[in-house]
């Protein structure tokens, strides 16, 4: 299995631009998580989906952030408009069988907003 | 008080040392206690986990949970340079939820 796939791996953009991050979970996994990691705040949960349905989006910082999971094999996290304080590493993770709490992480997308 | 507190370090030890990494948490509903290891510029990977209180050993690694004091520990025996990474504690599974709450991580360097 290829593991969790994220794209792009690096993104540099200017303030005000729209940014879309993509994630493909491990095949057969039914829960997907989006995290943001910074030195100051550590690893923060933004949103998580179960069976493509958003279950908890309490970590989404503000309306500029949105996430979708149109099917079991694809999710996006969109920031519009982006701001310099959004600069961070964004991770996607997925969980497999029900009752297992092991989250498998992707390699992350390093976002820099100038 | 934050839900999970973890000393960020950094921690630097000589090869062969015993390392102790610790977290405290405030939510008594946590049932699973995970330790993730994150190498530089990589995603976190599960190292080991315990359920409820007690100890769990896996090779050179021992995870310990004391629910009465809400204290989580990870011990590394005979530390190796390849253990150099950031270690994140992550309790979770309150009420059956799949959410984990991550500590900020402790950066460990093992010097040869």
PDB file of C-alpha atoms in Angstrom:
ATOM      1  CA  UNK A   1       0.000   0.000   0.000  1.00  0.00           C
ATOM      2  CA  UNK A   2       1.259   3.487  -0.879  1.00  0.00           C
ATOM      3  CA  UNK A   3       0.177   5.013   2.429  1.00  0.00           C
ATOM      4  CA  UNK A   4      -1.567   8.360   2.760  1.00  0.00           C
ATOM      5  CA  UNK A   5      -0.764  10.574  -0.205  1.00  0.00           C
ATOM      6  CA  UNK A   6      -0.715  14.356   0.004  1.00  0.00           C
ATOM      7  CA  UNK A   7      -0.154  16.961  -2.669  1.00  0.00           C
ATOM      8  CA  UNK A   8       1.488  19.282  -3.209  1.00  0.00           C
ATOM      9  CA  UNK A   9       4.427  18.603  -0.872  1.00  0.00           C
ATOM     10  CA  UNK A  10       5.407  22.255  -0.880  1.00  0.00           C
ATOM     11  CA  UNK A  11       3.359  25.333  -1.680  1.00  0.00           C
ATOM     12  CA  UNK A  12       4.512  28.922  -1.713  1.00  0.00           C
ATOM     13  CA  UNK A  13       1.864  31.514  -2.385  1.00  0.00           C
ATOM     14  CA  UNK A  14       1.133  35.166  -1.828  1.00  0.00           C
ATOM     15  CA  UNK A  15      -1.262  36.565   0.698  1.00  0.00           C
ATOM     16  CA  UNK A  16      -4.798  36.672  -0.614  1.00  0.00           C
ATOM     17  CA  UNK A  17      -4.422  33.715  -2.960  1.00  0.00           C
ATOM     18  CA  UNK A  18      -6.518  30.568  -2.753  1.00  0.00           C
ATOM     19  CA  UNK A  19      -4.706  27.419  -1.652  1.00  0.00           C
ATOM     20  CA  UNK A  20      -5.999  23.877  -2.097  1.00  0.00           C
ATOM     21  CA  UNK A  21      -4.359  20.938  -0.358  1.00  0.00           C
ATOM     22  CA  UNK A  22      -5.193  17.396  -1.375  1.00  0.00           C
ATOM     23  CA  UNK A  23      -5.221  14.058   0.393  1.00  0.00           C
ATOM     24  CA  UNK A  24      -5.773  10.473  -0.637  1.00  0.00           C
ATOM     25  CA  UNK A  25      -6.278   8.207   2.394  1.00  0.00           C
ATOM     26  CA  UNK A  26      -5.204   4.583   2.561  1.00  0.00           C
ATOM     27  CA  UNK A  27      -7.635   2.435   0.609  1.00  0.00           C
ATOM     28  CA  UNK A  28     -10.317   0.993   2.867  1.00  0.00           C
ATOM     29  CA  UNK A  29      -9.820   3.536   5.629  1.00  0.00           C
ATOM     30  CA  UNK A  30     -13.056   5.215   6.610  1.00  0.00           C
ATOM     31  CA  UNK A  31     -11.940   8.114   8.817  1.00  0.00           C
ATOM     32  CA  UNK A  32      -9.813  11.028   7.664  1.00  0.00           C
ATOM     33  CA  UNK A  33      -8.213  13.815   9.682  1.00  0.00           C
ATOM     34  CA  UNK A  34      -6.679  17.162   8.726  1.00  0.00           C
ATOM     35  CA  UNK A  35      -4.044  18.642  11.055  1.00  0.00           C
ATOM     36  CA  UNK A  36      -1.918  21.769  11.101  1.00  0.00           C
ATOM     37  CA  UNK A  37       1.530  21.766  12.735  1.00  0.00           C
ATOM     38  CA  UNK A  38       3.498  24.822  13.822  1.00  0.00           C
ATOM     39  CA  UNK A  39       6.337  25.302  16.283  1.00  0.00           C
ATOM     40  CA  UNK A  40       4.183  27.519  18.461  1.00  0.00           C
ATOM     41  CA  UNK A  41       1.010  25.450  18.612  1.00  0.00           C
ATOM     42  CA  UNK A  42       2.163  21.928  17.817  1.00  0.00           C
ATOM     43  CA  UNK A  43      -0.123  19.509  15.972  1.00  0.00           C
ATOM     44  CA  UNK A  44      -3.709  20.754  15.935  1.00  0.00           C
ATOM     45  CA  UNK A  45      -6.735  18.884  14.622  1.00  0.00           C
ATOM     46  CA  UNK A  46      -8.669  20.987  12.126  1.00  0.00           C
ATOM     47  CA  UNK A  47     -11.441  18.629  11.035  1.00  0.00           C
ATOM     48  CA  UNK A  48     -12.213  14.964  10.750  1.00  0.00           C
ATOM     49  CA  UNK A  49     -14.507  12.909   8.554  1.00  0.00           C
ATOM     50  CA  UNK A  50     -16.052   9.502   9.046  1.00  0.00           C
ATOM     51  CA  UNK A  51     -17.470   7.754   5.983  1.00  0.00           C
ATOM     52  CA  UNK A  52     -17.037  11.035   4.047  1.00  0.00           C
ATOM     53  CA  UNK A  53     -19.178  12.986   6.545  1.00  0.00           C
ATOM     54  CA  UNK A  54     -17.623  15.808   8.615  1.00  0.00           C
ATOM     55  CA  UNK A  55     -17.895  14.776  12.258  1.00  0.00           C
ATOM     56  CA  UNK A  56     -15.980  17.497  14.057  1.00  0.00           C
ATOM     57  CA  UNK A  57     -14.843  20.772  12.509  1.00  0.00           C
ATOM     58  CA  UNK A  58     -14.379  22.643  15.779  1.00  0.00           C
ATOM     59  CA  UNK A  59     -10.673  23.072  15.048  1.00  0.00           C
ATOM     60  CA  UNK A  60     -11.180  24.922  11.768  1.00  0.00           C
ATOM     61  CA  UNK A  61      -9.776  28.368  12.597  1.00  0.00           C
ATOM     62  CA  UNK A  62     -12.216  30.533  10.648  1.00  0.00           C
ATOM     63  CA  UNK A  63     -14.417  30.801   7.603  1.00  0.00           C
ATOM     64  CA  UNK A  64     -11.412  31.113   5.329  1.00  0.00           C
ATOM     65  CA  UNK A  65     -10.841  27.383   5.834  1.00  0.00           C
ATOM     66  CA  UNK A  66     -13.055  24.738   4.289  1.00  0.00           C
ATOM     67  CA  UNK A  67     -12.713  20.997   3.808  1.00  0.00           C
ATOM     68  CA  UNK A  68     -14.531  18.492   1.658  1.00  0.00           C
ATOM     69  CA  UNK A  69     -14.522  14.757   1.184  1.00  0.00           C
ATOM     70  CA  UNK A  70     -16.509  14.005  -1.974  1.00  0.00           C
ATOM     71  CA  UNK A  71     -15.671  10.304  -1.868  1.00  0.00           C
ATOM     72  CA  UNK A  72     -13.806   7.735   0.185  1.00  0.00           C
ATOM     73  CA  UNK A  73     -10.533   8.223  -1.671  1.00  0.00           C
ATOM     74  CA  UNK A  74     -10.150  11.990  -1.806  1.00  0.00           C
ATOM     75  CA  UNK A  75     -10.302  15.050   0.433  1.00  0.00           C
ATOM     76  CA  UNK A  76      -9.377  18.698   0.043  1.00  0.00           C
ATOM     77  CA  UNK A  77      -8.559  21.484   2.463  1.00  0.00           C
ATOM     78  CA  UNK A  78      -9.006  24.947   1.002  1.00  0.00           C
ATOM     79  CA  UNK A  79      -7.838  28.283   2.357  1.00  0.00           C
ATOM     80  CA  UNK A  80      -9.337  31.364   0.741  1.00  0.00           C
ATOM     81  CA  UNK A  81      -7.969  33.978   1.078  1.00  0.00           C
ATOM     82  CA  UNK A  82      -4.639  32.816   2.509  1.00  0.00           C
ATOM     83  CA  UNK A  83      -2.731  34.856   5.101  1.00  0.00           C
ATOM     84  CA  UNK A  84       0.898  34.688   6.309  1.00  0.00           C
ATOM     85  CA  UNK A  85      -0.258  33.225   9.649  1.00  0.00           C
ATOM     86  CA  UNK A  86      -1.552  30.187   7.755  1.00  0.00           C
ATOM     87  CA  UNK A  87       2.063  29.180   7.056  1.00  0.00           C
ATOM     88  CA  UNK A  88       2.481  25.712   8.573  1.00  0.00           C
ATOM     89  CA  UNK A  89       2.789  22.039   7.708  1.00  0.00           C
ATOM     90  CA  UNK A  90      -0.599  20.489   6.997  1.00  0.00           C
ATOM     91  CA  UNK A  91      -0.988  16.766   7.576  1.00  0.00           C
ATOM     92  CA  UNK A  92      -3.682  14.369   6.542  1.00  0.00           C
ATOM     93  CA  UNK A  93      -4.182  11.100   8.437  1.00  0.00           C
ATOM     94  CA  UNK A  94      -6.536   8.159   8.102  1.00  0.00           C
ATOM     95  CA  UNK A  95      -7.793   5.334  10.300  1.00  0.00           C
ATOM     96  CA  UNK A  96      -8.798   1.884   9.177  1.00  0.00           C
ATOM     97  CA  UNK A  97     -10.862  -0.723  10.949  1.00  0.00           C
ATOM     98  CA  UNK A  98     -13.425   0.374  13.464  1.00  0.00           C
ATOM     99  CA  UNK A  99     -12.029   0.279  16.972  1.00  0.00           C
ATOM    100  CA  UNK A 100      -8.460   0.975  15.916  1.00  0.00           C
ATOM    101  CA  UNK A 101      -7.148   4.321  17.024  1.00  0.00           C
ATOM    102  CA  UNK A 102      -3.907   4.249  15.054  1.00  0.00           C
ATOM    103  CA  UNK A 103      -3.820   7.183  12.696  1.00  0.00           C
ATOM    104  CA  UNK A 104      -1.596   6.833   9.629  1.00  0.00           C
ATOM    105  CA  UNK A 105      -0.134  10.156   8.575  1.00  0.00           C
ATOM    106  CA  UNK A 106       0.807  11.436   5.164  1.00  0.00           C
ATOM    107  CA  UNK A 107       4.100  13.240   4.486  1.00  0.00           C
ATOM    108  CA  UNK A 108       2.511  16.658   4.885  1.00  0.00           C
ATOM    109  CA  UNK A 109       2.246  19.806   2.783  1.00  0.00           C
ATOM    110  CA  UNK A 110       4.570  22.627   3.766  1.00  0.00           C
ATOM    111  CA  UNK A 111       2.679  25.868   3.089  1.00  0.00           C
ATOM    112  CA  UNK A 112       4.352  29.254   3.013  1.00  0.00           C
ATOM    113  CA  UNK A 113       2.197  32.336   2.549  1.00  0.00           C
ATOM    114  CA  UNK A 114       4.220  35.448   1.745  1.00  0.00           C
TER     115      UNK A 114
ATOM    116  CA  UNK B   1      -4.963  24.311  31.563  1.00  0.00           C
ATOM    117  CA  UNK B   2      -4.215  22.658  28.219  1.00  0.00           C
ATOM    118  CA  UNK B   3      -5.650  19.192  27.682  1.00  0.00           C
ATOM    119  CA  UNK B   4      -2.172  17.726  27.123  1.00  0.00           C
ATOM    120  CA  UNK B   5       1.068  19.227  28.384  1.00  0.00           C
ATOM    121  CA  UNK B   6       4.438  18.024  27.144  1.00  0.00           C
ATOM    122  CA  UNK B   7       7.856  19.513  27.800  1.00  0.00           C
ATOM    123  CA  UNK B   8       9.169  20.509  24.354  1.00  0.00           C
ATOM    124  CA  UNK B   9      12.806  20.043  25.349  1.00  0.00           C
ATOM    125  CA  UNK B  10      15.042  19.920  23.443  1.00  0.00           C
ATOM    126  CA  UNK B  11      16.633  16.922  25.125  1.00  0.00           C
ATOM    127  CA  UNK B  12      20.178  15.870  24.252  1.00  0.00           C
ATOM    128  CA  UNK B  13      21.672  12.629  25.595  1.00  0.00           C
ATOM    129  CA  UNK B  14      24.708  10.437  24.846  1.00  0.00           C
ATOM    130  CA  UNK B  15      24.267   7.141  23.058  1.00  0.00           C
ATOM    131  CA  UNK B  16      23.300   4.368  25.448  1.00  0.00           C
ATOM    132  CA  UNK B  17      21.515   6.635  27.912  1.00  0.00           C
ATOM    133  CA  UNK B  18      18.098   5.925  29.347  1.00  0.00           C
ATOM    134  CA  UNK B  19      15.604   8.535  28.179  1.00  0.00           C
ATOM    135  CA  UNK B  20      12.403   9.499  29.968  1.00  0.00           C
ATOM    136  CA  UNK B  21       9.731  11.461  28.113  1.00  0.00           C
ATOM    137  CA  UNK B  22       6.603  12.625  29.891  1.00  0.00           C
ATOM    138  CA  UNK B  23       3.183  14.164  29.423  1.00  0.00           C
ATOM    139  CA  UNK B  24       0.371  15.198  31.695  1.00  0.00           C
ATOM    140  CA  UNK B  25      -3.250  15.437  30.695  1.00  0.00           C
ATOM    141  CA  UNK B  26      -6.390  16.872  32.216  1.00  0.00           C
ATOM    142  CA  UNK B  27      -9.244  14.839  30.679  1.00  0.00           C
ATOM    143  CA  UNK B  28      -9.981  11.795  32.816  1.00  0.00           C
ATOM    144  CA  UNK B  29     -12.094  10.329  29.994  1.00  0.00           C
ATOM    145  CA  UNK B  30      -9.074   9.447  27.858  1.00  0.00           C
ATOM    146  CA  UNK B  31      -8.764   5.691  27.389  1.00  0.00           C
ATOM    147  CA  UNK B  32      -5.968   5.179  24.858  1.00  0.00           C
ATOM    148  CA  UNK B  33      -2.510   6.669  25.207  1.00  0.00           C
ATOM    149  CA  UNK B  34      -0.437   6.777  22.056  1.00  0.00           C
ATOM    150  CA  UNK B  35       3.172   7.726  21.442  1.00  0.00           C
ATOM    151  CA  UNK B  36       4.090   8.948  17.994  1.00  0.00           C
ATOM    152  CA  UNK B  37       7.594   9.490  16.658  1.00  0.00           C
ATOM    153  CA  UNK B  38       8.256  12.159  14.060  1.00  0.00           C
ATOM    154  CA  UNK B  39      11.512  12.401  12.164  1.00  0.00           C
ATOM    155  CA  UNK B  40      12.504  15.747  10.720  1.00  0.00           C
ATOM    156  CA  UNK B  41      10.333  16.762   7.755  1.00  0.00           C
ATOM    157  CA  UNK B  42       8.240  13.581   7.977  1.00  0.00           C
ATOM    158  CA  UNK B  43       4.761  12.734   9.210  1.00  0.00           C
ATOM    159  CA  UNK B  44       4.277  11.253  12.694  1.00  0.00           C
ATOM    160  CA  UNK B  45       4.332   7.459  12.970  1.00  0.00           C
ATOM    161  CA  UNK B  46       2.803   5.413  15.758  1.00  0.00           C
ATOM    162  CA  UNK B  47       5.511   4.039  18.047  1.00  0.00           C
ATOM    163  CA  UNK B  48       3.340   2.277  20.604  1.00  0.00           C
ATOM    164  CA  UNK B  49       0.227   2.671  22.684  1.00  0.00           C
ATOM    165  CA  UNK B  50      -1.332   1.543  25.930  1.00  0.00           C
ATOM    166  CA  UNK B  51      -4.934   1.113  26.891  1.00  0.00           C
ATOM    167  CA  UNK B  52      -5.974   2.441  30.302  1.00  0.00           C
ATOM    168  CA  UNK B  53      -3.361   2.245  33.062  1.00  0.00           C
ATOM    169  CA  UNK B  54      -0.245   0.148  33.269  1.00  0.00           C
ATOM    170  CA  UNK B  55       2.931  -0.580  31.383  1.00  0.00           C
ATOM    171  CA  UNK B  56       3.661  -1.870  27.917  1.00  0.00           C
ATOM    172  CA  UNK B  57       7.074  -2.898  26.685  1.00  0.00           C
ATOM    173  CA  UNK B  58       8.275  -3.189  23.103  1.00  0.00           C
ATOM    174  CA  UNK B  59      11.971  -3.840  22.712  1.00  0.00           C
ATOM    175  CA  UNK B  60      13.882  -0.870  24.088  1.00  0.00           C
ATOM    176  CA  UNK B  61      10.700   1.148  24.568  1.00  0.00           C
ATOM    177  CA  UNK B  62       8.357   1.123  27.575  1.00  0.00           C
ATOM    178  CA  UNK B  63       5.143   3.118  27.769  1.00  0.00           C
ATOM    179  CA  UNK B  64       3.609   3.788  31.149  1.00  0.00           C
ATOM    180  CA  UNK B  65       0.281   5.357  32.127  1.00  0.00           C
ATOM    181  CA  UNK B  66      -0.796   6.431  35.596  1.00  0.00           C
ATOM    182  CA  UNK B  67      -4.430   7.449  35.291  1.00  0.00           C
ATOM    183  CA  UNK B  68      -4.668   8.440  38.960  1.00  0.00           C
ATOM    184  CA  UNK B  69      -2.141  11.208  38.421  1.00  0.00           C
ATOM    185  CA  UNK B  70      -2.912  11.694  34.701  1.00  0.00           C
ATOM    186  CA  UNK B  71       0.711  11.101  33.814  1.00  0.00           C
ATOM    187  CA  UNK B  72       2.066   9.411  30.673  1.00  0.00           C
ATOM    188  CA  UNK B  73       5.672   8.298  30.242  1.00  0.00           C
ATOM    189  CA  UNK B  74       7.832   6.802  27.524  1.00  0.00           C
ATOM    190  CA  UNK B  75      11.181   5.268  28.438  1.00  0.00           C
ATOM    191  CA  UNK B  76      13.877   4.454  25.922  1.00  0.00           C
ATOM    192  CA  UNK B  77      16.663   2.118  27.048  1.00  0.00           C
ATOM    193  CA  UNK B  78      20.065   2.001  25.379  1.00  0.00           C
ATOM    194  CA  UNK B  79      19.204   5.013  23.231  1.00  0.00           C
ATOM    195  CA  UNK B  80      20.617   5.090  19.713  1.00  0.00           C
ATOM    196  CA  UNK B  81      21.354   7.973  17.322  1.00  0.00           C
ATOM    197  CA  UNK B  82      18.505   6.616  15.175  1.00  0.00           C
ATOM    198  CA  UNK B  83      16.126   7.459  18.054  1.00  0.00           C
ATOM    199  CA  UNK B  84      16.770  11.158  17.405  1.00  0.00           C
ATOM    200  CA  UNK B  85      13.328  12.530  16.585  1.00  0.00           C
ATOM    201  CA  UNK B  86      10.408  14.397  18.094  1.00  0.00           C
ATOM    202  CA  UNK B  87       8.178  12.272  20.319  1.00  0.00           C
ATOM    203  CA  UNK B  88       4.517  13.215  20.667  1.00  0.00           C
ATOM    204  CA  UNK B  89       2.144  11.850  23.252  1.00  0.00           C
ATOM    205  CA  UNK B  90      -1.459  11.576  22.100  1.00  0.00           C
ATOM    206  CA  UNK B  91      -4.213  10.440  24.430  1.00  0.00           C
ATOM    207  CA  UNK B  92      -7.664   9.904  23.049  1.00  0.00           C
ATOM    208  CA  UNK B  93     -10.717   7.702  22.602  1.00  0.00           C
ATOM    209  CA  UNK B  94     -12.954   9.515  25.038  1.00  0.00           C
ATOM    210  CA  UNK B  95     -16.493   8.270  24.569  1.00  0.00           C
ATOM    211  CA  UNK B  96     -15.397   6.116  21.669  1.00  0.00           C
ATOM    212  CA  UNK B  97     -14.291   9.128  19.605  1.00  0.00           C
ATOM    213  CA  UNK B  98     -11.402   8.530  17.209  1.00  0.00           C
ATOM    214  CA  UNK B  99      -9.929  11.939  18.010  1.00  0.00           C
ATOM    215  CA  UNK B 100      -6.478  12.169  19.522  1.00  0.00           C
ATOM    216  CA  UNK B 101      -5.149  15.215  21.361  1.00  0.00           C
ATOM    217  CA  UNK B 102      -1.458  15.653  20.637  1.00  0.00           C
ATOM    218  CA  UNK B 103       1.141  17.106  22.940  1.00  0.00           C
ATOM    219  CA  UNK B 104       3.510  19.616  21.380  1.00  0.00           C
ATOM    220  CA  UNK B 105       6.256  17.007  21.240  1.00  0.00           C
ATOM    221  CA  UNK B 106       9.694  16.630  22.815  1.00  0.00           C
ATOM    222  CA  UNK B 107      12.671  16.881  20.485  1.00  0.00           C
ATOM    223  CA  UNK B 108      15.284  14.249  21.351  1.00  0.00           C
ATOM    224  CA  UNK B 109      18.847  14.112  20.072  1.00  0.00           C
ATOM    225  CA  UNK B 110      21.011  11.068  20.831  1.00  0.00           C
ATOM    226  CA  UNK B 111      24.662  11.864  20.309  1.00  0.00           C
ATOM    227  CA  UNK B 112      27.053   9.094  19.168  1.00  0.00           C
TER     228      UNK B 112
END
